[in-house]
Amino acid sequence: MEKKNNVLLINGPNLNLLGEREPTIYGSYTLSSIIKNLKKEANKYNIQLFDFQSNSEHLLIEEIHNAKNKSIVYIIFNPAAFTHTSIALRDALSAINIPFIEVHISNIYARENFRTNSWFSDISHGIISGLGKDGYLWALKTIINRIKKK
Ligand code: DQA
């Protein structure tokens, strides 16, 4: 059987509260339902989707470092509030040199001004913001297309 491509989905702080957290901004779906859906889609294309959520910057950095050991070929990353603050997470991604897509459920350009700054966008392959949970799915579809082209 053909070897599976490993993709890692990482979600940052407070995204474990999806479903109950500010539903007018983030919707009423839970993180586990998003992950379930993505895994189902990934499976169809021979992709093994790993997932990780943490409220801790330290643990997110460790997970990014570990991506090399898990032979991850692509990362889908919603850094949540760390988007706007964390040079340490940015440096971790630069260090491992694995391509990633930055995803935000809400449109960070249509909210408070401080959310318009991202420490990730310029080193990402692309950014999806404001498409709700579908943003994760579009990121996965892009990765599927890129893997197929190889
Ligand atoms: C978010 C946007 C961030 O500004 C915010 O801090 C989050 C979630 C989003 O998915 O829309 O926690 O990344």
mmCIF file of N, CA and C and ligand atoms in Angstrom, residues 11-15 18 21-22 25-26 77-84 102-108 111-112 114-117 128-130 132 136, ligand 1:
data_model
loop_
_atom_site.group_PDB
_atom_site.id
_atom_site.type_symbol
_atom_site.label_atom_id
_atom_site.label_comp_id
_atom_site.label_asym_id
_atom_site.label_seq_id
_atom_site.Cartn_x
_atom_site.Cartn_y
_atom_site.Cartn_z
ATOM 1 N N ASN A 11 -3.838 23.803 16.829
ATOM 2 C CA ASN A 11 -4.705 24.899 17.264
ATOM 3 C C ASN A 11 -4.198 25.472 18.576
ATOM 4 N N GLY A 12 -4.178 26.791 18.637
ATOM 5 C CA GLY A 12 -3.653 27.490 19.812
ATOM 6 C C GLY A 12 -4.695 27.752 20.887
ATOM 7 N N PRO A 13 -4.400 28.687 21.777
ATOM 8 C CA PRO A 13 -5.176 28.894 22.993
ATOM 9 C C PRO A 13 -6.635 29.254 22.772
ATOM 10 N N ASN A 14 -7.448 28.731 23.653
ATOM 11 C CA ASN A 14 -8.897 28.990 23.723
ATOM 12 C C ASN A 14 -9.710 28.323 22.611
ATOM 13 N N LEU A 15 -9.031 27.695 21.673
ATOM 14 C CA LEU A 15 -9.791 27.032 20.596
ATOM 15 C C LEU A 15 -10.396 25.718 21.087
ATOM 16 N N LEU A 18 -14.174 26.176 21.460
ATOM 17 C CA LEU A 18 -15.073 26.398 20.313
ATOM 18 C C LEU A 18 -16.408 25.728 20.589
ATOM 19 N N ARG A 21 -17.480 29.393 23.026
ATOM 20 C CA ARG A 21 -16.742 30.651 23.081
ATOM 21 C C ARG A 21 -17.276 31.629 22.025
ATOM 22 N N GLU A 22 -17.748 32.781 22.434
ATOM 23 C CA GLU A 22 -18.197 33.842 21.519
ATOM 24 C C GLU A 22 -18.776 33.279 20.206
ATOM 25 N N ILE A 25 -18.924 35.099 16.879
ATOM 26 C CA ILE A 25 -17.656 35.305 16.133
ATOM 27 C C ILE A 25 -17.117 33.969 15.609
ATOM 28 N N TYR A 26 -17.171 32.938 16.474
ATOM 29 C CA TYR A 26 -16.486 31.687 16.117
ATOM 30 C C TYR A 26 -17.409 30.535 15.728
ATOM 31 N N PHE A 77 -2.169 25.584 10.712
ATOM 32 C CA PHE A 77 -1.939 26.196 12.020
ATOM 33 C C PHE A 77 -2.879 27.360 12.275
ATOM 34 N N ASN A 78 -3.660 27.240 13.352
ATOM 35 C CA ASN A 78 -4.387 28.403 13.854
ATOM 36 C C ASN A 78 -3.729 28.794 15.176
ATOM 37 N N PRO A 79 -2.857 29.805 15.150
ATOM 38 C CA PRO A 79 -2.118 30.175 16.362
ATOM 39 C C PRO A 79 -2.984 30.931 17.378
ATOM 40 N N ALA A 80 -4.252 31.216 17.010
ATOM 41 C CA ALA A 80 -5.182 31.950 17.883
ATOM 42 C C ALA A 80 -4.515 33.256 18.364
ATOM 43 N N ALA A 81 -4.622 33.564 19.646
ATOM 44 C CA ALA A 81 -4.097 34.867 20.108
ATOM 45 C C ALA A 81 -2.576 34.970 19.949
ATOM 46 N N PHE A 82 -1.881 33.811 19.895
ATOM 47 C CA PHE A 82 -0.424 33.861 19.688
ATOM 48 C C PHE A 82 -0.054 34.404 18.310
ATOM 49 N N THR A 83 -1.043 34.421 17.416
ATOM 50 C CA THR A 83 -0.832 35.030 16.088
ATOM 51 C C THR A 83 -0.218 36.419 16.225
ATOM 52 N N HIS A 84 -0.737 37.128 17.225
ATOM 53 C CA HIS A 84 -0.427 38.551 17.333
ATOM 54 C C HIS A 84 0.718 38.836 18.302
ATOM 55 N N GLU A 102 -1.704 29.210 7.454
ATOM 56 C CA GLU A 102 -2.260 29.876 8.639
ATOM 57 C C GLU A 102 -3.771 30.004 8.469
ATOM 58 N N VAL A 103 -4.502 29.531 9.458
ATOM 59 C CA VAL A 103 -5.970 29.584 9.375
ATOM 60 C C VAL A 103 -6.536 30.370 10.556
ATOM 61 N N HIS A 104 -7.516 31.220 10.264
ATOM 62 C CA HIS A 104 -8.301 31.873 11.319
ATOM 63 C C HIS A 104 -9.768 31.691 10.992
ATOM 64 N N ILE A 105 -10.533 31.351 12.008
ATOM 65 C CA ILE A 105 -11.973 31.165 11.825
ATOM 66 C C ILE A 105 -12.627 32.514 11.510
ATOM 67 N N SER A 106 -12.260 33.517 12.283
ATOM 68 C CA SER A 106 -12.818 34.856 12.056
ATOM 69 C C SER A 106 -11.935 35.629 11.075
ATOM 70 N N ASN A 107 -12.481 36.740 10.589
ATOM 71 C CA ASN A 107 -11.690 37.601 9.706
ATOM 72 C C ASN A 107 -10.894 38.576 10.573
ATOM 73 N N ILE A 108 -9.603 38.273 10.736
ATOM 74 C CA ILE A 108 -8.791 39.072 11.666
ATOM 75 C C ILE A 108 -8.596 40.513 11.172
ATOM 76 N N ARG A 111 -11.678 43.032 12.565
ATOM 77 C CA ARG A 111 -11.933 43.098 14.005
ATOM 78 C C ARG A 111 -11.072 44.206 14.624
ATOM 79 N N GLU A 112 -10.624 44.022 15.858
ATOM 80 C CA GLU A 112 -9.797 45.054 16.482
ATOM 81 C C GLU A 112 -8.500 45.228 15.692
ATOM 82 N N PHE A 114 -5.473 45.431 16.685
ATOM 83 C CA PHE A 114 -4.313 44.615 17.096
ATOM 84 C C PHE A 114 -4.308 43.234 16.451
ATOM 85 N N ARG A 115 -5.485 42.802 15.949
ATOM 86 C CA ARG A 115 -5.536 41.475 15.316
ATOM 87 C C ARG A 115 -5.029 41.496 13.869
ATOM 88 N N THR A 116 -4.827 42.688 13.326
ATOM 89 C CA THR A 116 -4.370 42.737 11.926
ATOM 90 C C THR A 116 -2.887 42.375 11.809
ATOM 91 N N ASN A 117 -2.170 42.398 12.946
ATOM 92 C CA ASN A 117 -0.769 41.975 12.875
ATOM 93 C C ASN A 117 -0.646 40.475 13.119
ATOM 94 N N ILE A 128 -5.738 31.846 5.461
ATOM 95 C CA ILE A 128 -7.188 31.794 5.252
ATOM 96 C C ILE A 128 -7.821 32.391 6.500
ATOM 97 N N SER A 129 -8.621 33.415 6.327
ATOM 98 C CA SER A 129 -9.182 34.105 7.494
ATOM 99 C C SER A 129 -10.611 34.520 7.229
ATOM 100 N N GLY A 130 -11.525 34.130 8.106
ATOM 101 C CA GLY A 130 -12.902 34.614 8.008
ATOM 102 C C GLY A 130 -13.873 33.645 7.361
ATOM 103 N N GLY A 132 -14.782 30.800 8.643
ATOM 104 C CA GLY A 132 -15.315 29.888 9.656
ATOM 105 C C GLY A 132 -14.574 28.560 9.633
ATOM 106 N N TYR A 136 -10.386 25.538 7.574
ATOM 107 C CA TYR A 136 -9.527 24.365 7.797
ATOM 108 C C TYR A 136 -9.636 23.394 6.620
HETATM 109 C C1 DQA B 1 -8.455 33.414 15.798
HETATM 110 C C2 DQA B 1 -8.336 34.938 15.753
HETATM 111 C C3 DQA B 1 -7.445 35.459 16.874
HETATM 112 O O1 DQA B 1 -7.354 36.863 16.807
HETATM 113 C C4 DQA B 1 -8.025 35.068 18.215
HETATM 114 O O2 DQA B 1 -7.169 35.485 19.252
HETATM 115 C C5 DQA B 1 -8.348 33.632 18.314
HETATM 116 C C6 DQA B 1 -8.890 32.919 17.160
HETATM 117 C C7 DQA B 1 -9.482 32.875 14.775
HETATM 118 O O3 DQA B 1 -9.459 31.680 14.523
HETATM 119 O O4 DQA B 1 -10.301 33.641 14.265
HETATM 120 O O5 DQA B 1 -8.264 33.049 19.391
HETATM 121 O O6 DQA B 1 -7.196 32.846 15.463
#
